[in-house]
mmCIF file of C-alpha atoms in Angstrom:
data_model
loop_
_atom_site.group_PDB
_atom_site.id
_atom_site.type_symbol
_atom_site.label_atom_id
_atom_site.label_comp_id
_atom_site.label_asym_id
_atom_site.label_seq_id
_atom_site.Cartn_x
_atom_site.Cartn_y
_atom_site.Cartn_z
ATOM 1 C CA MET A 1 12.718 2.017 5.412
ATOM 2 C CA ASP A 2 9.638 1.260 6.693
ATOM 3 C CA LEU A 3 6.347 2.854 5.588
ATOM 4 C CA ARG A 4 3.991 3.964 8.397
ATOM 5 C CA LEU A 5 0.295 4.505 7.535
ATOM 6 C CA GLY A 6 -1.517 5.657 10.458
ATOM 7 C CA THR A 7 -0.501 3.244 13.429
ATOM 8 C CA ARG A 8 0.512 0.403 10.912
ATOM 9 C CA ILE A 9 4.171 -0.182 9.929
ATOM 10 C CA ILE A 10 4.888 -2.365 6.626
ATOM 11 C CA ARG A 11 7.985 -2.905 6.668
ATOM 12 C CA PRO A 12 10.658 -3.945 3.657
ATOM 13 C CA GLY A 13 9.650 -7.806 3.116
ATOM 14 C CA GLN A 14 6.335 -7.438 4.180
ATOM 15 C CA PHE A 15 2.802 -6.519 1.816
ATOM 16 C CA ALA A 16 -0.255 -4.587 2.487
ATOM 17 C CA ILE A 17 -3.946 -4.982 0.288
ATOM 18 C CA MET A 18 -5.583 -1.745 -0.574
ATOM 19 C CA THR A 19 -9.167 -2.272 -2.081
ATOM 20 C CA ILE A 20 -11.746 0.118 -2.934
ATOM 21 C CA GLY A 21 -14.354 -0.029 -0.167
ATOM 22 C CA LEU A 22 -14.325 -1.909 3.197
ATOM 23 C CA VAL A 23 -13.295 -5.262 1.624
ATOM 24 C CA ASP A 24 -12.427 -8.578 3.409
ATOM 25 C CA GLY A 25 -9.094 -9.287 3.403
ATOM 26 C CA ALA A 26 -7.718 -5.936 2.669
ATOM 27 C CA ASP A 27 -5.614 -3.723 5.012
ATOM 28 C CA ILE A 28 -5.935 -0.311 3.339
ATOM 29 C CA ALA A 29 -9.801 0.858 2.357
ATOM 30 C CA GLU A 30 -9.940 3.857 -0.167
ATOM 31 C CA VAL A 31 -12.974 5.160 0.989
ATOM 32 C CA PRO A 32 -14.577 8.648 -0.680
ATOM 33 C CA ALA A 33 -12.730 11.732 -0.485
ATOM 34 C CA ASP A 34 -15.527 13.247 2.315
ATOM 35 C CA PRO A 35 -14.730 13.553 5.942
ATOM 36 C CA GLU A 36 -18.185 11.884 6.841
ATOM 37 C CA ALA A 37 -16.975 8.920 4.809
ATOM 38 C CA VAL A 38 -13.467 8.993 6.277
ATOM 39 C CA ARG A 39 -14.580 8.973 9.800
ATOM 40 C CA ALA A 40 -17.455 5.827 9.232
ATOM 41 C CA ALA A 41 -14.373 3.989 8.008
ATOM 42 C CA ARG A 42 -12.100 4.528 10.881
ATOM 43 C CA ALA A 43 -14.503 2.902 13.195
ATOM 44 C CA ASP A 44 -13.487 -0.107 11.206
ATOM 45 C CA GLY A 45 -9.669 -0.020 12.035
ATOM 46 C CA ARG A 46 -8.177 0.043 9.051
ATOM 47 C CA VAL A 47 -5.675 2.143 7.582
ATOM 48 C CA ILE A 48 -7.931 4.883 5.265
ATOM 49 C CA ALA A 49 -6.794 6.100 1.752
ATOM 50 C CA VAL A 50 -8.723 8.865 -0.334
ATOM 51 C CA ALA A 51 -7.906 10.437 -3.425
ATOM 52 C CA PRO A 52 -9.295 14.074 -2.949
ATOM 53 C CA SER A 53 -10.197 16.333 -6.016
ATOM 54 C CA SER A 54 -8.780 19.278 -4.072
ATOM 55 C CA GLU A 55 -6.842 20.859 -1.535
ATOM 56 C CA GLU A 56 -9.686 21.637 0.476
ATOM 57 C CA GLN A 57 -10.494 18.088 0.360
ATOM 58 C CA ALA A 58 -7.566 16.583 1.159
ATOM 59 C CA VAL A 59 -7.084 19.060 4.389
ATOM 60 C CA ALA A 60 -10.611 18.052 5.824
ATOM 61 C CA CYS A 61 -10.040 14.560 5.243
ATOM 62 C CA ALA A 62 -6.551 14.293 6.449
ATOM 63 C CA ARG A 63 -8.574 16.120 9.624
ATOM 64 C CA ALA A 64 -11.056 13.740 9.853
ATOM 65 C CA GLY A 65 -8.491 10.613 10.042
ATOM 66 C CA ALA A 66 -7.557 9.704 6.545
ATOM 67 C CA ASP A 67 -3.866 7.630 7.015
ATOM 68 C CA LEU A 68 -2.908 7.791 3.202
ATOM 69 C CA LEU A 69 -3.688 10.663 0.515
ATOM 70 C CA ALA A 70 -3.087 9.530 -3.570
ATOM 71 C CA GLY A 71 -1.916 12.421 -5.864
ATOM 72 C CA ASP A 72 1.418 14.484 -6.289
ATOM 73 C CA ALA A 73 -0.721 17.508 -5.602
ATOM 74 C CA PHE A 74 -1.248 16.676 -2.433
ATOM 75 C CA ALA A 75 2.603 16.906 -0.801
ATOM 76 C CA GLY A 76 1.691 19.765 0.993
ATOM 77 C CA VAL A 77 -0.880 18.702 2.667
ATOM 78 C CA ALA A 78 0.627 15.385 3.410
ATOM 79 C CA ALA A 79 3.499 17.092 4.730
ATOM 80 C CA ALA A 80 1.275 19.977 6.964
ATOM 81 C CA THR A 81 -0.695 17.062 8.329
ATOM 82 C CA GLY A 82 1.772 14.309 8.952
ATOM 83 C CA ALA A 83 -0.560 11.591 6.149
ATOM 84 C CA ALA A 84 1.249 9.626 4.430
ATOM 85 C CA LEU A 85 1.365 10.463 0.362
ATOM 86 C CA LEU A 86 0.710 8.017 -2.605
ATOM 87 C CA CYS A 87 2.802 9.704 -5.182
ATOM 88 C CA SER A 88 4.025 9.055 -8.878
ATOM 89 C CA ALA A 89 7.794 9.665 -8.015
ATOM 90 C CA PRO A 90 9.619 10.272 -5.097
ATOM 91 C CA GLU A 91 10.614 13.692 -6.069
ATOM 92 C CA ARG A 92 6.986 14.873 -5.827
ATOM 93 C CA ALA A 93 7.089 14.018 -2.286
ATOM 94 C CA ALA A 94 9.290 17.360 -1.104
ATOM 95 C CA GLY A 95 8.577 18.131 2.700
ATOM 96 C CA VAL A 96 6.582 14.139 3.616
ATOM 97 C CA ARG A 97 7.739 12.774 6.414
ATOM 98 C CA PRO A 98 10.245 9.917 5.045
ATOM 99 C CA ASP A 99 8.385 6.902 6.516
ATOM 100 C CA GLY A 100 5.164 8.572 4.248
ATOM 101 C CA VAL A 101 5.847 8.053 1.187
ATOM 102 C CA LEU A 102 4.258 5.110 -1.494
ATOM 103 C CA VAL A 103 5.678 5.291 -4.726
ATOM 104 C CA ARG A 104 3.723 3.694 -7.665
ATOM 105 C CA ALA A 105 5.585 1.590 -10.227
ATOM 106 C CA THR A 106 4.375 0.935 -13.572
ATOM 107 C CA ASP A 107 6.948 -1.787 -14.160
ATOM 108 C CA PRO A 108 8.896 -4.521 -11.837
ATOM 109 C CA TYR A 109 12.041 -2.903 -13.150
ATOM 110 C CA GLU A 110 11.140 0.610 -11.851
ATOM 111 C CA ALA A 111 9.614 -1.097 -8.585
ATOM 112 C CA GLU A 112 12.976 -3.033 -7.816
ATOM 113 C CA ARG A 113 14.952 0.390 -8.360
ATOM 114 C CA LEU A 114 12.991 2.448 -5.992
ATOM 115 C CA ALA A 115 12.582 -0.347 -3.466
ATOM 116 C CA GLY A 116 16.630 -0.681 -3.735
ATOM 117 C CA ALA A 117 16.568 2.882 -3.010
ATOM 118 C CA GLY A 118 14.507 2.177 0.308
ATOM 119 C CA HIS A 119 11.190 3.484 -1.406
ATOM 120 C CA ALA A 120 8.127 1.944 -0.491
ATOM 121 C CA VAL A 121 6.117 0.966 -3.599
ATOM 122 C CA LEU A 122 2.713 0.203 -4.725
ATOM 123 C CA VAL A 123 1.300 -1.728 -7.446
ATOM 124 C CA ASP A 124 -2.152 -1.072 -9.062
ATOM 125 C CA GLU A 125 -4.642 -3.876 -10.297
ATOM 126 C CA ALA A 126 -2.164 -6.989 -11.474
ATOM 127 C CA GLU A 127 -3.115 -10.700 -12.059
ATOM 128 C CA PRO A 128 -1.302 -13.120 -9.515
ATOM 129 C CA ALA A 129 1.771 -14.119 -11.815
ATOM 130 C CA VAL A 130 2.255 -10.540 -12.201
ATOM 131 C CA VAL A 131 2.111 -9.769 -8.177
ATOM 132 C CA SER A 132 4.683 -12.631 -7.727
ATOM 133 C CA VAL A 133 6.952 -10.111 -9.850
ATOM 134 C CA PHE A 134 6.284 -7.344 -8.243
ATOM 135 C CA ALA A 135 6.351 -8.501 -4.777
ATOM 136 C CA TRP A 136 9.728 -10.718 -5.318
ATOM 137 C CA ALA A 137 11.206 -7.016 -7.009
ATOM 138 C CA GLY A 138 10.525 -5.456 -3.813
ATOM 139 C CA ALA A 139 6.673 -3.680 -3.703
ATOM 140 C CA ARG A 140 4.893 -3.638 -0.797
ATOM 141 C CA VAL A 141 1.405 -2.314 -1.387
ATOM 142 C CA PHE A 142 -0.755 -3.986 -3.805
ATOM 143 C CA ARG A 143 -4.403 -2.181 -5.203
ATOM 144 C CA THR A 144 -6.582 -5.263 -6.465
ATOM 145 C CA ALA A 145 -10.431 -5.418 -6.176
ATOM 146 C CA ASP A 146 -10.323 -9.076 -5.050
ATOM 147 C CA PRO A 147 -7.625 -9.570 -2.027
ATOM 148 C CA ASP A 148 -7.837 -13.155 -1.618
ATOM 149 C CA PRO A 149 -5.883 -14.215 -4.687
ATOM 150 C CA THR A 150 -3.842 -11.394 -4.113
ATOM 151 C CA ARG A 151 -2.951 -12.421 -0.655
ATOM 152 C CA GLN A 152 -2.141 -15.951 -1.591
ATOM 153 C CA VAL A 153 0.392 -15.318 -3.763
ATOM 154 C CA LEU A 154 2.201 -12.675 -1.527
ATOM 155 C CA ASP A 155 1.596 -15.212 1.185
ATOM 156 C CA MET A 156 3.785 -17.880 -1.160
ATOM 157 C CA VAL A 157 6.197 -15.159 -1.664
ATOM 158 C CA ALA A 158 6.694 -14.393 1.629
ATOM 159 C CA SER A 159 7.793 -18.194 2.238
ATOM 160 C CA ILE A 160 10.043 -18.315 -0.284
ATOM 161 C CA THR A 161 11.591 -15.210 0.462
ATOM 162 C CA GLY A 162 12.206 -16.296 4.468
ATOM 163 C CA THR A 163 9.757 -13.791 5.691
ATOM 164 C CA ARG A 164 7.220 -15.465 7.292
ATOM 165 C CA PRO A 165 6.740 -19.087 8.060
ATOM 166 C CA PRO A 166 5.023 -21.588 5.198
ATOM 167 C CA ALA A 167 1.167 -22.268 6.059
ATOM 168 C CA VAL A 168 1.658 -25.904 5.692
ATOM 169 C CA SER A 169 4.802 -28.253 5.152
ATOM 170 C CA ARG A 170 4.395 -31.394 3.240
ATOM 171 C CA ARG A 171 7.460 -33.684 2.585
ATOM 172 C CA GLY A 172 7.006 -36.007 -0.414
ATOM 173 C CA LEU A 173 8.836 -39.250 -0.704
ATOM 174 C CA ALA A 174 10.005 -40.812 -4.087
#
C-alpha cells in the first residue's frame, strides 16, 4: 500500500529520508511541535513531522499543517485531522487512514514482516550497511542525522532491485 504524507506519496520500493530540522537531502523534516514552527517549515515544501507531548499540541500542529504525528497516543488526532501517524505497532493506529500509517521497526525481520503485510516501515538511525538490509527488507522511511550516505545506500538498493536506473553504467573488460 502507498504511504501518503501530505501531498507526497511513497510507494513500495521507494524511499524517503527523515531528519530533525530542515536538512538538505531530507524528504521529511521533523520540527518542534509548535504551530508556528510547523507553519514556517511548510514554506520549505517538505513533509512536516512533529513529536507532540500532548493531544492539544498534536491538534494545533495538525491544524497548522503537520503531515505526520509521531506517537501512539495521537492516533485519535491523526484520525480526526487526516494527518499520518508514526506508531510502534499497526494495531495502535485505530481509525487512522490506512495510507497514513507508518510503523517503526527495530530489526530487519520485523521490517520484512510488516512490509510483507503491506505496512509502511520507518527505521531510526542506522549505519549504511544496516540501512541496506532494512531497505532490502522493505522499509521505506529512514530517520537519520546525515542524509547523504543514507541516500547513496538507498539509491544503490533501488538500482539493484530495479526500482530506479543506476546513476552510472560502466562495463569492464577482463
